[in-house]
Coordinates of C-alpha atoms in Angstrom, one line a residue:
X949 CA 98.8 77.9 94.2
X950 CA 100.2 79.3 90.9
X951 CA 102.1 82.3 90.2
X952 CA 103.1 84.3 87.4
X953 CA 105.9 85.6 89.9
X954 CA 109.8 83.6 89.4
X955 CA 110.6 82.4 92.5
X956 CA 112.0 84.0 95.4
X957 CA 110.4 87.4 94.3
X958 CA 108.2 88.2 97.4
X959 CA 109.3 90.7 99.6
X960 CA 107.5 92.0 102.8
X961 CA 108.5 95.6 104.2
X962 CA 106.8 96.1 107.7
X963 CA 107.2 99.9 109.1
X964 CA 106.6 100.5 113.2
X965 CA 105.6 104.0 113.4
X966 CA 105.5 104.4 117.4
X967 CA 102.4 105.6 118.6
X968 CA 100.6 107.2 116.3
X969 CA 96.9 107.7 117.2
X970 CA 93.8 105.8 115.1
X971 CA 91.6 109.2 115.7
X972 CA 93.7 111.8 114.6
X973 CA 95.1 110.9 111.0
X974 CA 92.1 111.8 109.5
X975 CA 93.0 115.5 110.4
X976 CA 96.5 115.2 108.9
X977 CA 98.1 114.8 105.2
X978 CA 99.1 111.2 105.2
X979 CA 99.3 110.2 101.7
X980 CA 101.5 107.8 101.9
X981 CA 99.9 105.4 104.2
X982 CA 96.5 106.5 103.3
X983 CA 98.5 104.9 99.6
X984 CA 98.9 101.9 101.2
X985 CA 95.6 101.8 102.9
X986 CA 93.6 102.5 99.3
X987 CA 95.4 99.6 97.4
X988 CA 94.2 97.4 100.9
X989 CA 92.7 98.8 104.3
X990 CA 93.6 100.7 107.3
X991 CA 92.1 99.0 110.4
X992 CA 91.8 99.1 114.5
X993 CA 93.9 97.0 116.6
X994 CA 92.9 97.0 120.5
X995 CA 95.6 96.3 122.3
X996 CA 94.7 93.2 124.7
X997 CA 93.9 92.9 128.0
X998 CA 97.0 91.2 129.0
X999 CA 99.2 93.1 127.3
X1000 CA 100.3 96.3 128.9
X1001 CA 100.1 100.0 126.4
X1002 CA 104.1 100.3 126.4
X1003 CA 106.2 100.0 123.2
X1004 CA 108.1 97.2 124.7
X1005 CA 105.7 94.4 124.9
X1006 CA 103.4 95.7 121.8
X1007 CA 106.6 95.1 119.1
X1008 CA 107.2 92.3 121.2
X1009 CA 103.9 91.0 120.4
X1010 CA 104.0 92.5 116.4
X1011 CA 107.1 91.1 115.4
X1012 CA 106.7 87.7 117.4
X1013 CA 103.5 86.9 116.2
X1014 CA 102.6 85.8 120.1
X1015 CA 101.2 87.3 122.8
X1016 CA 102.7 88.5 126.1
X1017 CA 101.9 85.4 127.5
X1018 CA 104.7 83.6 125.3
X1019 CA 106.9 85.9 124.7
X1020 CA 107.3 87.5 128.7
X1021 CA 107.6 90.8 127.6
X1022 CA 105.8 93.3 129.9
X1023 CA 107.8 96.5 130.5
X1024 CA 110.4 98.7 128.1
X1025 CA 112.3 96.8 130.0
X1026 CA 112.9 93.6 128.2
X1027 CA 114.7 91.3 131.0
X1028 CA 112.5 88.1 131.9
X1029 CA 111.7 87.2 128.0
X1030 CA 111.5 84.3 126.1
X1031 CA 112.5 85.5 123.1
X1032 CA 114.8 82.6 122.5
X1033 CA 111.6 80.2 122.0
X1034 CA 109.2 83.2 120.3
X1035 CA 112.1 85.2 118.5
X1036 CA 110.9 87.9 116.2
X1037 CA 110.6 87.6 112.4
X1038 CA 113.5 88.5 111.1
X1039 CA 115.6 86.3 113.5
X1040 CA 113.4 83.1 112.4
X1041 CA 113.1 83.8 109.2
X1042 CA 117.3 83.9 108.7
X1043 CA 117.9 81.3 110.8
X1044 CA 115.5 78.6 110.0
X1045 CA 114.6 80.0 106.3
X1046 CA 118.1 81.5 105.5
X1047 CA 115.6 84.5 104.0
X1048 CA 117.8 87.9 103.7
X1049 CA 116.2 89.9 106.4
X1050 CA 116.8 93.6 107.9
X1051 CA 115.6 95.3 110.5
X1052 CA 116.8 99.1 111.4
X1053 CA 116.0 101.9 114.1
X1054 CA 117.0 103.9 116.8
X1055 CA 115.5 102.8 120.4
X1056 CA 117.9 100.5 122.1
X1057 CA 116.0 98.2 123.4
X1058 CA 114.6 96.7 120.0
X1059 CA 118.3 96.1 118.4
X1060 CA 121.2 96.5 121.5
X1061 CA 121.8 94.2 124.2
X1062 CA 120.7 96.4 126.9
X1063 CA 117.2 96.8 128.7
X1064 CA 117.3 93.1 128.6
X1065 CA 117.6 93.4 124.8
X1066 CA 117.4 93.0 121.8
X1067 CA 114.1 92.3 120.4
X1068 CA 116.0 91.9 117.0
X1069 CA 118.4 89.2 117.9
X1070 CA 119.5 88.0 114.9
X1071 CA 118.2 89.2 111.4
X1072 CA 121.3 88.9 108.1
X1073 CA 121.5 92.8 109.0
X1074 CA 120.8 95.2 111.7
X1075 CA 121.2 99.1 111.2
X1076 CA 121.0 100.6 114.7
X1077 CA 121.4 104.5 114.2
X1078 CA 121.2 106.0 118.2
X1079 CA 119.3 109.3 119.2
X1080 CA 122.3 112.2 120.0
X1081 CA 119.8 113.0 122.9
X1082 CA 116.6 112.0 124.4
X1083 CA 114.7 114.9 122.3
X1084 CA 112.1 115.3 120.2
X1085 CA 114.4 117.0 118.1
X1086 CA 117.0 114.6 118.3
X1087 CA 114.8 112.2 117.0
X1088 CA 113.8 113.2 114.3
X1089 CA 117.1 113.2 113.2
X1090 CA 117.8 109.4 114.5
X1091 CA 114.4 108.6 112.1
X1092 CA 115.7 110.8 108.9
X1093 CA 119.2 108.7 109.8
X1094 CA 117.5 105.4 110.1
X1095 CA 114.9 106.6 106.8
X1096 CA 118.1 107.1 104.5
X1097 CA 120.0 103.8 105.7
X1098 CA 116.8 101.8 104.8
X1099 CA 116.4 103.5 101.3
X1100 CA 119.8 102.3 100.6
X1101 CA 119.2 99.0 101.6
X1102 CA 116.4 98.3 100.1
X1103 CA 117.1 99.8 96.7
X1104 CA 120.2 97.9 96.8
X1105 CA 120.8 94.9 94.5
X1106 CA 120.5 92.6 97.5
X1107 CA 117.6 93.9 98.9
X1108 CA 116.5 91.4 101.9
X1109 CA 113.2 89.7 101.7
X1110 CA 111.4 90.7 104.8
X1111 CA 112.4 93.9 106.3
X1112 CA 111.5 95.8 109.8
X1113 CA 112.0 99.4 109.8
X1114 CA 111.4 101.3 113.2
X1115 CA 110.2 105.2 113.2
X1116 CA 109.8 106.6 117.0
X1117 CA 110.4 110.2 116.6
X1118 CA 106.2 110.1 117.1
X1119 CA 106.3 108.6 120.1
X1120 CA 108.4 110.9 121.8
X1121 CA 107.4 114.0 120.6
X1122 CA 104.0 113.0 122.5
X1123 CA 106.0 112.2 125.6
X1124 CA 107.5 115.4 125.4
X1125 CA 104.7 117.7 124.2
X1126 CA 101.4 116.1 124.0
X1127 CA 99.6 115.7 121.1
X1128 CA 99.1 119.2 120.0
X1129 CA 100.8 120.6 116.6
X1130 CA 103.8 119.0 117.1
X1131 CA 102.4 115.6 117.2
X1132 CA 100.8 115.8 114.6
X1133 CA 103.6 117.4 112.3
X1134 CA 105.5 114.9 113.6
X1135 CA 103.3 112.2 112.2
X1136 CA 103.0 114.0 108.8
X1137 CA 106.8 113.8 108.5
X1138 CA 106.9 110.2 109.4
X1139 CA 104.5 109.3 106.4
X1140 CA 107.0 111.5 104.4
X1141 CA 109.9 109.0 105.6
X1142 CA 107.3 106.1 104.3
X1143 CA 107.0 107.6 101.4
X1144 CA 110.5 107.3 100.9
X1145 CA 110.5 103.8 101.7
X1146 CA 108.1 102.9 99.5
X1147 CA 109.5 104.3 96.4
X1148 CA 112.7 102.4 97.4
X1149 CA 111.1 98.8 96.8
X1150 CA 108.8 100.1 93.5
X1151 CA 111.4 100.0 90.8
X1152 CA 111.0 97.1 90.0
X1153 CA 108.5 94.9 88.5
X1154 CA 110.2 91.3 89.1
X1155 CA 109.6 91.6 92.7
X1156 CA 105.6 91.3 94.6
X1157 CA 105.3 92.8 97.6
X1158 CA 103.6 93.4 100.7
X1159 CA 103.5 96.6 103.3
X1160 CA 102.4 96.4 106.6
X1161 CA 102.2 99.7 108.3
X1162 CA 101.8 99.4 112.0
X1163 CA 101.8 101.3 115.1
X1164 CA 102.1 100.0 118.6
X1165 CA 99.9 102.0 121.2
X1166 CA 97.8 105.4 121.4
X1167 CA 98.5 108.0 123.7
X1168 CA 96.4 110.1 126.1
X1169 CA 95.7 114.1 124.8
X1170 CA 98.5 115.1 127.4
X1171 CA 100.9 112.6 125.9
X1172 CA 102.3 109.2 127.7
X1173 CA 100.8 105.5 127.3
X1174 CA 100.7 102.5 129.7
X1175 CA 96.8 102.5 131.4
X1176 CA 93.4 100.9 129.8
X1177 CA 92.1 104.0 128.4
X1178 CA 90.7 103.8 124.6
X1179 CA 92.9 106.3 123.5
X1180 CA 95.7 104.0 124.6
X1181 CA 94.6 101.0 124.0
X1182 CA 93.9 101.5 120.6
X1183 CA 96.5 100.9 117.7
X1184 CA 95.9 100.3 114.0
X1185 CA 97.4 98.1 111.0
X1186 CA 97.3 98.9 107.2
X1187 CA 98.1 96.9 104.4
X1188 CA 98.5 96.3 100.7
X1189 CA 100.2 93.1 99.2
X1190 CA 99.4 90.0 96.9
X1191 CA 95.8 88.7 98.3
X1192 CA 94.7 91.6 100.0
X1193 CA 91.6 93.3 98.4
X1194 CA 91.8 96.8 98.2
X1195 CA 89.4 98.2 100.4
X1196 CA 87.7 95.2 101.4
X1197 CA 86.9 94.8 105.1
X1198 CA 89.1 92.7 107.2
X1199 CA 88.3 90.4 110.1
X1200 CA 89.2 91.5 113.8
X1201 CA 92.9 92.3 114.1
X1202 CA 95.5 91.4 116.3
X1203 CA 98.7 92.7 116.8
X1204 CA 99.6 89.2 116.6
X1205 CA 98.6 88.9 112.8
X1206 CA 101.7 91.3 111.5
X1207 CA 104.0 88.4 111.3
X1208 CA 101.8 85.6 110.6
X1209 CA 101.0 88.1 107.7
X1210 CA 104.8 88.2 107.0
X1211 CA 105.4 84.6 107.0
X1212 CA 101.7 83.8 104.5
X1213 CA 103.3 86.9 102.1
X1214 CA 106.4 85.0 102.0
X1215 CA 104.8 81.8 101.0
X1216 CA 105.7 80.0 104.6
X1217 CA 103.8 78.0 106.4
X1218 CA 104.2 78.2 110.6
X1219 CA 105.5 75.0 112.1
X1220 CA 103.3 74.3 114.4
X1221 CA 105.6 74.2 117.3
X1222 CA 106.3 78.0 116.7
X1223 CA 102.6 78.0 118.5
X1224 CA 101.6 81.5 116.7
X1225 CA 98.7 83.4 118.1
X1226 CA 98.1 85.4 115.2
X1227 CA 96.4 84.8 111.8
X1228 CA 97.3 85.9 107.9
X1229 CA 95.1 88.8 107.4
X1230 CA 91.6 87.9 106.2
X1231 CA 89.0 88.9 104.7
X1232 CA 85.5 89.5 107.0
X1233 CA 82.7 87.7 106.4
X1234 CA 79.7 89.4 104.5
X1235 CA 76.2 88.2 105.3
X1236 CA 76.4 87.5 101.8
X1237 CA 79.9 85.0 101.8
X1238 CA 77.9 83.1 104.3
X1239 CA 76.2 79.7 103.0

């Protein structure tokens, strides 16, 4: 396929807000992601039935681009995995592609050796930026930390070519207060922090890229995740990026699709020994694209 783009100039930048519930962001002033969701779509994402509602085996799942099955994660605790055969993105993509890649947060199970860590094994760089305490408050302050670091990697002259940043001050705000006012200020200020993220990587028009704007798991009105209920079950994905049609529908997602996405952006095709159980976002099927 031709391109008017020089080579190398694709960039994916995929941000993991932690559980941020599908039914409530039309109530709040997103518009940042509801940005990215205009220039492509904002979608469902059931979280399967082998898969259990807990952070750790969703961003397993989303940065792996395989299911539980594969990659053996099934708790926040991370011990038992086989993230040596299914590692995530970033750690393929520098290893095997020798693409600049980031990935940046605060929970310590995603980027330290501990918990039976790190998801992140091995990206070019790691930023990981540790809670004070186990507070709402606290982080808040971890995300603003891990927001700024991000900003000045990706505006930098270097700027890696497939990025993870992780935002999880959500997450535990519900855990702490339920998803009253807090939560959802709390959400609000974590599409402030994408805004910021996204007017890092638009300064410059020699580079094409692609957001993906994910969150792992819903949360029950009292706050907490882990059981089969919708409002747990139920995550979401939006998107913009070269081949996405703004506000076309999409097929059925999987979490599994975010880095098969990240690889198709980047002009990669899967070895089929990787085994991936997701797909490149699509495009659904109309009665009318049907011969």
């Amino acid at each position: 396929m031709s391109s008017l783009w020089p080579a190398g100039s694709r960039r994916v930048l995929v941000v993991g807000i932690d559980g941020v519930r599908l039914d409530l962001l039309p109530e709040l002033h997103t518009p940042h992601l509801d940005s990215v969701a205009a220039a492509g779509f904002l979608a469902p994402v059931l979280v399967d039935d082998a898969t259990p509602t807990m952070s750790g085996p969703c961003w397993a799942t989303i940065v792996t681009g395989v299911g539980a099955a594969k990659h053996g994660v099934l708790g926040n605790h991370l011990g038992g995995n086989r993230l040596d055969v299914f590692p995530d993105f970033t750690t393929r993509l520098a290893a095997v592609h020798r693409r600049r890649t980031f990935a940046a947060g605060g929970w310590e199970p995603l980027f330290l050796s501990r918990s039976g860590g790190p998801l992140f094994a091995a990206p070019s760089r790691l930023s990981y930026i540790a809670p004070l305490e186990d507070t709402p408050e606290a982080w808040e302050v971890c995300d603003e930390r891990v927001t700024a670091e991000a900003v000045h990697v990706l505006s930098g002259e270097d700027r890696p070519q497939a990025s993870f940043v992780y935002l999880g001050a959500v997450d535990e705000t519900a855990h702490f207060l339920g998803c009253g006012e807090e939560y959802r200020r709390s959400i609000e200020t974590a599409d402030a922090r994408l805004g910021r993220l996204l007017e890092a990587i638009e300064d410059r028009a020699d580079e094409e890229w692609t957001v993906i704007v994910v969150t792992d798991h819903g949360h029950v009105d009292q706050g907490g995740h882990g059981g089969r209920t919708e409002l747990e079950r139920t995550a979401w994905i939006a998107a913009r990026g070269p081949g996405i049609v703004p506000g076309a529908p999409v097929a059925d997602l999987h979490h599994t699709d975010v880095a098969a996405h990240v690889y198709a952006a980047l002009e990669i095709v899967p070895d089929p020994h990787w085994t991936l159980d997701g797909r490149p976002f699509t495009q659904a099927r109309t009665p009318a694209m049907v011969s």
